[in-house]
Coordinates of C-alpha atoms in Angstrom, one line a residue:
M30 CA 0.1 0.2 0.0
R31 CA 1.5 3.2 -1.2
E32 CA 1.6 6.0 1.4
W33 CA -0.5 9.3 1.3
R34 CA 1.1 12.3 1.9
K35 CA 0.2 16.0 1.9
S36 CA 2.2 18.4 -0.5
G37 CA 2.9 22.1 0.5
D38 CA 1.2 23.9 3.3
Y39 CA -1.8 25.0 1.4
S40 CA -5.5 25.3 3.6
S41 CA -7.4 26.8 0.7
L42 CA -7.6 26.6 -3.1
E43 CA -6.8 30.3 -3.0
E44 CA -3.5 29.6 -1.2
F45 CA -2.7 26.8 -3.7
I46 CA -3.3 29.0 -6.7
R47 CA -1.1 31.5 -5.5
E48 CA 1.8 29.1 -4.6
K49 CA 1.5 26.9 -7.8
T50 CA 1.1 29.9 -10.2
G51 CA 2.9 32.8 -8.7
V52 CA 0.1 35.2 -9.1
S53 CA -3.2 36.0 -7.2
P54 CA -6.6 34.1 -8.3
E55 CA -7.5 37.6 -9.6
E56 CA -4.8 37.9 -11.9
L57 CA -4.8 34.5 -13.1
I58 CA -8.4 34.8 -14.0
T59 CA -7.7 38.2 -15.9
P60 CA -4.2 38.3 -17.2
P61 CA -3.0 41.3 -19.0
K62 CA -3.7 41.5 -22.9
I63 CA -0.3 41.4 -24.7
N64 CA -0.1 43.7 -27.7
P65 CA 1.4 41.7 -30.6
A66 CA 3.5 44.8 -31.4
A67 CA 5.5 44.6 -28.2
I68 CA 6.8 41.2 -29.2
P69 CA 10.4 41.7 -30.6
G70 CA 10.5 41.2 -34.4
L71 CA 6.9 40.7 -34.9
C72 CA 6.5 44.2 -36.5
H73 CA 9.2 43.4 -38.7
A74 CA 7.8 40.0 -39.9
A75 CA 4.5 41.6 -40.5
R76 CA 6.2 44.3 -42.9
L77 CA 8.3 41.6 -44.6
I78 CA 5.1 39.4 -45.3
E79 CA 3.0 42.6 -46.6
Q80 CA 6.0 43.2 -48.7
S81 CA 6.1 39.6 -50.3
V82 CA 2.3 39.5 -50.8
A83 CA 2.4 42.9 -52.6
A84 CA 5.3 41.6 -54.9
K85 CA 3.5 38.5 -55.3
T86 CA 6.7 36.6 -54.2
P87 CA 6.1 33.0 -53.6
I88 CA 5.8 32.3 -49.9
V89 CA 7.0 28.7 -48.4
I90 CA 5.8 27.8 -44.7
V91 CA 8.1 25.1 -43.2
G92 CA 6.5 23.7 -40.0
D93 CA 7.1 20.6 -38.0
Y94 CA 5.3 17.1 -37.7
D95 CA 3.9 17.4 -33.9
A96 CA 0.5 19.1 -33.4
D97 CA 2.1 22.5 -32.6
G98 CA 4.0 22.5 -35.9
I99 CA 0.7 21.2 -37.7
T100 CA -1.5 23.9 -36.2
S101 CA 1.3 26.7 -36.7
T102 CA 1.3 25.8 -40.3
A103 CA -2.3 25.8 -40.6
I104 CA -2.5 29.4 -39.0
I105 CA 0.0 30.9 -41.3
L106 CA -2.0 29.5 -44.2
H107 CA -4.9 31.1 -43.1
L108 CA -3.1 34.3 -42.6
L109 CA -1.6 34.4 -45.9
M110 CA -4.9 33.4 -47.7
A111 CA -6.7 36.4 -45.6
L112 CA -4.1 38.7 -46.9
G113 CA -4.7 37.4 -50.7
A114 CA -1.1 35.8 -51.0
A115 CA -0.7 34.5 -54.7
S116 CA 2.0 31.9 -54.4
I117 CA 1.8 29.8 -51.1
R118 CA 2.9 26.2 -50.1
Y119 CA 4.1 24.5 -46.9
A120 CA 6.6 21.7 -46.3
I121 CA 6.4 19.6 -42.9
P122 CA 9.4 17.5 -42.6
K123 CA 9.2 13.7 -42.9
R124 CA 9.5 12.2 -39.7
F125 CA 11.6 9.2 -40.4
T126 CA 13.8 10.6 -43.4
D127 CA 14.0 14.2 -42.8
G128 CA 14.1 14.5 -39.1
Y129 CA 13.2 17.6 -37.1
G130 CA 12.9 21.0 -38.3
L131 CA 14.3 23.0 -41.5
S132 CA 17.2 21.3 -43.4
E133 CA 19.0 22.1 -46.5
K134 CA 17.4 19.1 -48.3
M135 CA 13.9 20.5 -47.7
I136 CA 14.7 23.8 -49.4
S137 CA 17.2 22.9 -52.0
N138 CA 14.9 23.7 -54.8
V139 CA 13.3 26.8 -53.3
H140 CA 14.8 30.2 -54.9
D141 CA 13.9 33.8 -55.1
S142 CA 10.9 33.1 -52.2
L143 CA 10.0 34.0 -48.6
I144 CA 10.7 31.2 -46.1
V145 CA 8.7 31.1 -42.8
T146 CA 9.6 28.7 -40.3
V147 CA 6.9 27.9 -37.7
D148 CA 7.8 26.0 -34.5
N149 CA 11.4 25.5 -35.6
G150 CA 14.2 27.3 -37.1
I151 CA 16.2 28.5 -34.0
A152 CA 18.3 25.8 -34.3
A153 CA 19.0 25.6 -38.3
A154 CA 21.6 28.1 -38.6
E155 CA 23.3 26.5 -41.5
A156 CA 20.1 25.6 -43.4
I157 CA 18.9 29.3 -43.1
E158 CA 22.4 30.6 -44.4
A159 CA 21.9 28.2 -47.6
A160 CA 18.6 29.4 -48.1
Q161 CA 19.6 32.9 -48.2
Q162 CA 22.4 32.0 -50.7
Q163 CA 19.6 30.8 -52.9
N164 CA 18.1 34.5 -52.9
N165 CA 15.6 33.5 -50.3
R166 CA 14.4 35.7 -47.4
V167 CA 13.8 33.9 -44.0
I168 CA 11.6 34.7 -41.0
V169 CA 12.0 32.4 -38.2
L170 CA 8.9 32.1 -35.6
D171 CA 10.2 29.6 -32.9
H172 CA 9.8 29.1 -29.2
H173 CA 12.5 26.6 -28.6
L174 CA 15.7 27.6 -26.7
P175 CA 18.6 29.2 -28.8
Q176 CA 21.5 27.1 -29.6
E177 CA 25.3 28.5 -29.5
I178 CA 25.0 29.8 -32.9
I179 CA 21.8 32.2 -33.7
P180 CA 20.8 31.8 -37.2
S181 CA 21.0 34.8 -39.7
A182 CA 17.5 34.9 -40.5
D183 CA 16.0 38.3 -41.7
V184 CA 13.5 38.4 -39.0
L185 CA 14.1 36.0 -36.0
V186 CA 11.0 36.1 -33.4
D187 CA 11.9 33.7 -30.6
P188 CA 10.8 35.0 -26.9
H189 CA 13.9 33.0 -25.5
V190 CA 16.6 35.0 -27.3
E191 CA 16.1 37.9 -25.6
P192 CA 13.5 37.0 -22.7
D193 CA 13.8 40.2 -20.8
K194 CA 12.5 42.2 -23.8
N195 CA 9.6 40.0 -24.4
P196 CA 6.3 40.5 -22.4
F197 CA 5.8 37.1 -22.3
T198 CA 7.6 33.9 -23.2
G199 CA 5.3 31.4 -22.9
Y200 CA 4.0 31.1 -26.2
C201 CA 4.5 27.8 -28.4
G202 CA 4.7 27.9 -32.3
A203 CA 1.2 28.3 -32.8
G204 CA 0.8 31.0 -30.0
L205 CA 3.6 33.1 -31.9
S206 CA 1.8 32.4 -35.2
Y207 CA -1.5 33.7 -33.6
K208 CA 0.1 36.9 -32.5
L209 CA 1.5 37.6 -36.0
A210 CA -2.0 36.9 -37.2
E211 CA -3.5 39.1 -34.3
L212 CA -1.1 42.1 -35.4
M213 CA -2.0 41.7 -39.1
F214 CA -5.5 41.0 -39.1
Q215 CA -6.0 44.6 -37.5
K216 CA -6.4 45.7 -41.2
L217 CA -8.8 43.0 -42.2
E218 CA -12.4 43.2 -42.1
G219 CA -15.6 41.2 -43.4
K220 CA -17.1 37.9 -43.1
E221 CA -14.3 35.9 -44.9
A222 CA -11.6 37.6 -42.5
E223 CA -13.9 36.7 -39.3
K224 CA -13.9 33.0 -40.5
Q225 CA -10.4 32.9 -41.1
W226 CA -9.6 34.6 -37.7
A227 CA -12.1 31.8 -35.8
N228 CA -10.0 28.9 -37.4
I229 CA -6.8 30.5 -36.3
T230 CA -8.0 31.0 -32.9
V231 CA -9.2 27.6 -32.5
L232 CA -5.7 26.1 -34.0
A233 CA -3.7 28.3 -31.5
C234 CA -6.0 26.8 -28.8
L235 CA -5.3 23.1 -30.1
G236 CA -1.6 23.9 -30.5
T237 CA -1.0 25.4 -27.1
I238 CA -2.5 22.6 -25.1
A239 CA -1.2 20.0 -27.2
D240 CA 2.5 21.3 -26.8
V241 CA 1.7 21.6 -22.8
M242 CA 2.6 25.4 -22.6
P243 CA 2.0 27.2 -19.3
M244 CA -1.7 27.9 -18.8
L245 CA -0.8 31.5 -17.6
G246 CA -0.8 34.8 -19.0
D247 CA -1.8 35.5 -22.6
N248 CA -1.9 31.6 -23.3
R249 CA -5.2 31.6 -21.0
R250 CA -7.0 34.0 -23.4
I251 CA -6.0 32.1 -26.7
V252 CA -7.1 28.9 -24.9
K253 CA -10.3 30.3 -23.5
D254 CA -11.2 32.0 -26.8
G255 CA -10.6 28.9 -28.9
L256 CA -12.7 26.7 -26.4
H257 CA -15.5 29.2 -26.4
I258 CA -15.7 28.8 -30.6
M259 CA -15.5 25.1 -30.0
N260 CA -18.6 24.9 -27.7
D261 CA -20.6 27.5 -29.5
E262 CA -22.5 25.7 -32.2
A263 CA -22.9 29.0 -34.6
A264 CA -19.3 29.9 -34.0
L265 CA -18.2 26.2 -34.9
Q266 CA -19.7 26.6 -38.2
M267 CA -17.1 29.1 -39.5
L268 CA -14.5 26.8 -39.2
T269 CA -13.3 24.7 -42.1
P270 CA -15.1 21.5 -42.6
G271 CA -11.7 19.6 -42.0
L272 CA -11.3 21.4 -38.6
Q273 CA -14.8 20.8 -37.7
Q274 CA -14.7 17.3 -38.3
V275 CA -11.5 16.8 -36.3
I276 CA -13.1 18.5 -33.4
L277 CA -16.5 16.3 -33.8
L278 CA -14.3 13.3 -33.1
A279 CA -14.5 14.0 -29.7
D280 CA -17.6 14.6 -27.6
G281 CA -18.7 18.3 -26.0
P282 CA -18.6 20.1 -24.0
Y283 CA -14.8 20.7 -24.9
T284 CA -12.6 21.5 -22.4
E285 CA -8.5 21.5 -21.9
D286 CA -8.7 17.9 -21.0
T287 CA -10.9 17.1 -24.2
I288 CA -7.8 18.6 -26.3
K289 CA -5.2 17.3 -24.2
Y290 CA -6.3 13.5 -24.1
K291 CA -8.4 13.3 -27.4
L292 CA -7.7 15.7 -29.9
A293 CA -4.2 16.3 -29.6
P294 CA -3.3 12.6 -29.7
I295 CA -5.3 12.4 -32.8
L296 CA -3.4 15.2 -34.4
N297 CA 0.0 13.7 -33.7
A298 CA -1.0 10.2 -34.5
C299 CA -0.6 10.3 -38.4
G300 CA 2.8 11.8 -37.9
R301 CA 4.0 9.1 -35.4
L302 CA 3.0 6.1 -37.7
Y303 CA 3.7 7.4 -41.1
N304 CA 6.8 9.3 -42.7
A305 CA 4.4 12.2 -44.2
G306 CA 1.5 11.7 -42.0
S307 CA 1.7 15.1 -40.7
S308 CA 1.4 16.8 -44.2
A309 CA -1.9 14.8 -44.4
V310 CA -3.1 16.3 -41.2
V311 CA -2.6 20.0 -42.7
R312 CA -4.5 19.2 -45.5
Q313 CA -7.4 18.1 -43.4
L314 CA -7.3 21.2 -41.1
M315 CA -7.6 23.3 -44.3
D316 CA -10.0 21.3 -46.2
K317 CA -13.1 23.0 -47.4
S318 CA -15.0 19.8 -48.7
R319 CA -17.3 18.4 -46.2
L320 CA -17.3 15.0 -48.0
T321 CA -13.7 14.5 -47.7
A322 CA -13.4 16.1 -44.6
V323 CA -15.5 13.4 -42.8
Q324 CA -14.0 10.6 -44.7
N325 CA -10.3 11.6 -43.6
A326 CA -11.3 12.6 -40.0
V327 CA -12.7 8.8 -39.6
Q328 CA -9.1 7.7 -40.8
M329 CA -7.4 10.1 -38.6
K330 CA -9.3 8.4 -35.7
Y331 CA -8.6 4.9 -36.8
I332 CA -5.0 5.8 -37.1
N333 CA -5.1 7.0 -33.3
D334 CA -6.7 3.9 -32.5
R335 CA -3.8 1.7 -34.3
R336 CA -1.4 4.1 -32.3
K337 CA -3.1 3.1 -29.0
E338 CA -2.8 -0.7 -30.0
L339 CA 0.9 -0.4 -30.7
V340 CA 1.7 1.8 -27.4
A341 CA -0.4 -1.2 -25.4
K342 CA 1.3 -4.1 -27.4
W343 CA 4.9 -2.4 -26.9
M344 CA 4.5 -1.6 -23.2
A345 CA 3.6 -5.2 -22.6
A346 CA 6.8 -6.1 -24.6
I347 CA 9.1 -3.9 -22.6
K348 CA 7.5 -4.5 -19.1
P349 CA 9.8 -7.6 -18.3
V350 CA 12.7 -5.6 -19.1
C351 CA 11.9 -2.5 -17.5
D352 CA 11.1 -4.7 -14.1
K353 CA 14.7 -5.8 -14.2
W354 CA 15.7 -2.1 -13.3
I355 CA 12.9 -1.5 -10.6
D356 CA 15.8 -0.6 -8.1
S357 CA 17.5 1.7 -10.5
P358 CA 16.7 5.5 -10.1
I359 CA 16.4 5.7 -13.8
I360 CA 15.1 3.2 -16.3
V361 CA 17.2 2.9 -19.5
T362 CA 16.3 0.6 -21.8
G363 CA 15.0 -0.6 -25.3
G364 CA 13.9 -2.9 -27.9
Y365 CA 14.2 -4.1 -31.4
N366 CA 11.8 -2.6 -34.0
I367 CA 9.7 -0.5 -31.9
P368 CA 8.1 1.8 -34.0
E369 CA 10.3 5.2 -33.9
G370 CA 7.1 7.5 -33.9
I371 CA 5.9 5.9 -30.3
I372 CA 9.0 5.8 -28.3
G373 CA 8.3 9.1 -26.7
I374 CA 4.9 8.0 -25.5
L375 CA 6.6 4.7 -24.1
A376 CA 9.1 6.8 -22.4
G377 CA 6.4 8.9 -20.8
Q378 CA 4.3 6.0 -19.7
V379 CA 7.0 4.0 -18.2
A380 CA 8.2 7.2 -16.2
K381 CA 4.5 7.4 -14.9
D382 CA 4.1 3.7 -14.3
Y383 CA 7.7 3.2 -12.4
R384 CA 7.8 6.9 -11.0
R385 CA 11.2 7.7 -12.3
P386 CA 12.8 9.0 -15.5
A387 CA 12.9 6.6 -18.3
I388 CA 14.8 6.6 -21.5
I389 CA 13.5 4.2 -24.2
F390 CA 15.7 3.3 -27.3
T391 CA 14.2 1.6 -30.5
M392 CA 16.9 -0.4 -32.5
K393 CA 17.0 -2.8 -35.5
K394 CA 19.5 -5.8 -35.8
G395 CA 22.6 -5.1 -37.7
E396 CA 22.0 -1.4 -37.9
P397 CA 24.4 0.9 -36.4
H398 CA 22.1 3.6 -34.9
A399 CA 19.3 3.2 -32.1
K400 CA 16.9 6.2 -31.5
G401 CA 15.9 6.9 -28.0
S402 CA 13.4 9.3 -26.3
A403 CA 13.7 10.5 -22.6
R404 CA 10.9 11.7 -20.3
S405 CA 11.3 12.8 -16.9
Y406 CA 9.3 12.3 -13.7
G407 CA 9.2 13.8 -10.1
G408 CA 10.7 17.3 -11.4
F409 CA 14.0 15.7 -12.2
D410 CA 16.0 18.2 -14.7
F411 CA 17.3 15.9 -17.9
S412 CA 19.0 18.8 -19.5
K413 CA 22.4 18.7 -17.4
M414 CA 22.3 14.8 -17.4
I415 CA 21.8 15.0 -21.2
E416 CA 25.0 17.3 -21.7
Q417 CA 27.0 14.5 -19.6
I418 CA 26.1 11.8 -21.9
L419 CA 26.3 13.7 -25.4
P420 CA 29.9 12.7 -26.0
L421 CA 28.7 9.1 -26.1
C422 CA 25.7 9.9 -28.4
E423 CA 26.1 10.8 -32.1
N424 CA 23.4 13.5 -31.6
G425 CA 20.8 14.7 -29.2
G426 CA 19.4 17.4 -27.2
G427 CA 16.3 18.2 -25.1
H428 CA 15.3 20.3 -22.0
A429 CA 14.3 19.7 -18.6
G430 CA 11.3 17.5 -19.2
A431 CA 12.3 15.4 -22.2
A432 CA 15.2 14.7 -24.7
G433 CA 16.0 12.7 -27.9
L434 CA 19.0 10.9 -28.5
T435 CA 20.4 8.9 -31.3
I436 CA 23.4 6.4 -30.1
N437 CA 25.3 3.4 -31.3
P438 CA 23.4 0.7 -29.7
T439 CA 27.0 -0.9 -28.4
N440 CA 27.0 2.3 -26.1
L441 CA 23.6 1.5 -24.6
G442 CA 25.1 0.1 -21.3
K443 CA 27.8 2.7 -20.8
I444 CA 25.0 5.4 -21.1
R445 CA 22.7 3.6 -18.7
K446 CA 25.7 3.4 -16.3
M447 CA 26.5 7.0 -16.6
C448 CA 22.8 7.9 -16.1
V449 CA 22.4 6.0 -13.0
E450 CA 25.6 7.3 -11.6
Y451 CA 24.7 11.1 -12.2
M452 CA 21.0 10.4 -10.7
E453 CA 22.7 8.6 -7.6
A454 CA 25.0 11.7 -7.2
S455 CA 22.1 14.0 -7.6
G456 CA 20.1 12.3 -4.6
F457 CA 17.1 11.5 -6.9
K458 CA 15.1 8.8 -5.3
A459 CA 11.9 7.3 -6.7
D460 CA 9.0 8.2 -4.5
E461 CA 6.0 5.6 -4.5
S462 CA 4.0 7.8 -2.4
I463 CA 0.6 9.4 -3.5
Y464 CA 0.2 13.1 -3.1
Y465 CA -2.6 15.4 -2.4
D466 CA -2.9 19.2 -2.0
L467 CA -6.0 19.7 -0.1
E468 CA -8.4 17.7 2.2
V469 CA -11.9 18.4 1.8
A470 CA -15.3 16.7 3.2
P471 CA -17.7 14.9 0.7
T472 CA -20.2 17.7 1.4
E473 CA -17.8 20.2 0.4
C474 CA -17.2 18.7 -3.1
E475 CA -20.2 20.4 -5.2
G476 CA -18.9 23.9 -3.8
I477 CA -15.5 23.1 -4.8
S478 CA -16.2 21.9 -8.3
T479 CA -17.9 25.3 -9.2
E480 CA -15.2 27.3 -7.7
L481 CA -12.7 25.0 -9.8
V482 CA -14.4 26.1 -12.8
K483 CA -13.3 29.8 -12.2
Y484 CA -9.5 28.9 -12.4
A485 CA -9.7 27.0 -15.7
P486 CA -8.0 26.2 -18.1
Y487 CA -5.7 24.0 -16.1
G488 CA -2.5 22.5 -17.3
E489 CA 1.2 23.3 -17.2
G490 CA 2.0 26.2 -14.5
N491 CA -1.6 26.1 -13.3
P492 CA -2.1 22.6 -12.3
M493 CA -5.5 21.0 -11.1
P494 CA -5.2 20.5 -7.3
V495 CA -5.6 16.9 -6.0
F496 CA -8.1 16.4 -3.2
L497 CA -8.2 14.0 -0.2
V498 CA -11.8 13.3 0.4
K499 CA -12.7 11.2 3.5
G500 CA -15.7 9.4 4.7
I501 CA -17.5 9.1 1.3
H502 CA -20.8 6.9 2.2
C503 CA -21.8 4.8 -0.8
H504 CA -25.4 3.8 -1.7
T505 CA -26.1 0.0 -1.8
R506 CA -27.6 -1.3 -5.1
R507 CA -30.4 -3.8 -5.3
D508 CA -27.8 -6.6 -5.9
G509 CA -26.3 -5.7 -2.5
R510 CA -23.3 -4.1 -3.9
C511 CA -22.1 -0.7 -3.7
Y512 CA -20.2 -0.2 -6.9
I513 CA -20.8 -0.8 -10.6
R514 CA -18.0 -2.3 -12.8
M515 CA -17.2 -0.4 -15.8
G516 CA -15.1 -0.9 -19.0
M517 CA -15.0 -4.1 -21.6
D518 CA -12.6 -5.8 -19.1
E519 CA -14.3 -4.3 -15.9
S520 CA -11.3 -3.0 -14.7
H521 CA -13.0 0.3 -13.5
I522 CA -15.3 0.9 -10.9
K523 CA -18.1 3.5 -10.0
L524 CA -19.3 4.4 -6.6
L525 CA -22.5 6.6 -5.9
S526 CA -23.1 8.6 -3.0
D527 CA -25.2 11.7 -2.0
G528 CA -24.3 14.4 -4.7
L529 CA -21.4 12.9 -6.0
S530 CA -20.1 9.8 -7.7
V531 CA -16.4 8.2 -7.4
V532 CA -14.7 6.7 -10.7
A533 CA -11.6 4.8 -10.2
F534 CA -10.0 3.6 -13.6
G535 CA -8.0 0.5 -13.2
L536 CA -8.7 -0.1 -9.5
A537 CA -11.9 -2.5 -9.6
E538 CA -9.8 -5.6 -8.2
E539 CA -8.1 -3.7 -5.6
Y540 CA -11.3 -2.4 -4.3
I541 CA -12.9 -5.7 -4.4
Q542 CA -10.0 -7.5 -2.6
M543 CA -10.2 -4.8 0.0
G544 CA -13.5 -6.2 0.8
A545 CA -15.6 -3.6 -1.3
P546 CA -16.0 -1.1 1.3
S547 CA -19.0 1.0 1.4
T548 CA -17.2 3.8 3.1
V549 CA -14.1 5.0 1.4
D550 CA -11.5 7.6 1.5
V551 CA -10.3 8.7 -1.8
I552 CA -7.4 10.8 -3.4
G553 CA -8.3 12.3 -6.8
D554 CA -9.4 15.2 -8.8
I555 CA -12.8 16.9 -8.4
S556 CA -14.9 18.1 -11.5
E557 CA -18.2 18.6 -13.0
N558 CA -19.3 15.8 -15.3
E559 CA -22.1 16.1 -17.7
F560 CA -23.7 13.3 -19.3
R561 CA -26.7 13.6 -21.7
G562 CA -27.1 17.0 -20.4
V563 CA -27.2 16.2 -16.6
K564 CA -24.5 17.5 -14.7
S565 CA -22.9 15.9 -11.7
V566 CA -20.0 16.1 -9.3
Q567 CA -17.3 13.5 -9.8
V568 CA -14.1 12.3 -7.9
L569 CA -11.9 10.9 -10.2
A570 CA -10.0 8.7 -8.1
E571 CA -6.2 7.9 -8.1
D572 CA -6.4 5.6 -5.0
I573 CA -9.1 4.3 -2.7
R574 CA -9.0 3.1 0.5
I575 CA -11.3 1.7 3.5
A576 CA -12.4 5.0 5.4
E577 CA -10.4 5.6 8.6

């Protein structure tokens, strides 16, 4: 039985908000609006685009294959169409053959054009120099950390290059693309411009949540505006049929969790499983034909279902190997023929299940390269450890929470040893405890759920608080049981009490083995649940026990 522990010294939701966000509840709810003209480089980018449109210069958008890069590309496409650009095309790197971001290969045939990179470019100094030698001008819109060499782009917009000069540094690629559009749409009017702006707002909302950006400051406005359109039937009709049909793959009402857990994985799945899959997603988002939009949205859902199956299959395959390293502060392992596009998901799942950082590699017999993906856990900062092991890697990089590596498979053992030694020296220990932030009584849950709505959207930088709810008395059903088993494998349970329900995913057997108690203590999230128009209060349980 894992220990339950209280995190922090909070006695109220307001105290929790202040501590976790660094601002007051009032400041969180009403963040200052950022003037796009105040973002360094954005006005210069707007002028260069206007000049190129007026001169009918071909414009090439270079995006990326994740949801942020896909939505960023679609935003710039909508912007250029609204401006009346004559010649527009986009290029998304092929995940398995091109790798990340702008490369010389991608722009080898691009001359006398304007190139706009979105969600990439800050690390592409050589490719940008090559592009300029081909008489191209280059605008970089990126949010990644700058490397040692800053590219000599004609315009560089990256809040992390000079953070002190930026009013807000938390934008993703879609957020920066949105701010550029916000600046340039000030001169546009009419019904068509209104439609383009609705698409841009929803796309920026999707990209911001999918890229796990902080739910603070200007990002909150972007996300709230996007969710408002998604939940307004009339406003939803302004979106392209392609974007509409993707949204309709999930049931409303739409929240940040809908995007995080349902829509973002669908946007990412095609690029994870297929080399050029992300380009097809951009086409879908821009599609104006309802017939093909419906057909392709169904195909996207099928591909995501296939992605889920692959993740489940390979999680089962690597679990015995991971179990061997249960006493290690980090799990560093791999397998042959794991699809490259899912190793990041596997690393994240292993980190979550084993409650420690993880690096998962995929390799093929006879090949001299293995690709790996790292995910952190418990606040451990990966970045400095990655610097230590880079001499043993062919290439790699990352940040505090995640990293990507390419290695010679013969170095796997050495890399594991270095990682373990680094983590032991850092004092990191895997923590099996389950933490909660605030304790409330069952009778307080309804009021809490109402109050929580005020501080949404939740996410990075504004986490949803975890509650300990003691003494929940559950109703006994006609069959004598106080629980309902759910799911195809009946591994989930639902308990009904006065004014609220408890849903516990994957805990059915554990609950029954403890005697299926009718009065329980629960650690979990409290939320409003809506089913067929009826709202109720729900505790989504992370762990459950017999009441003390």
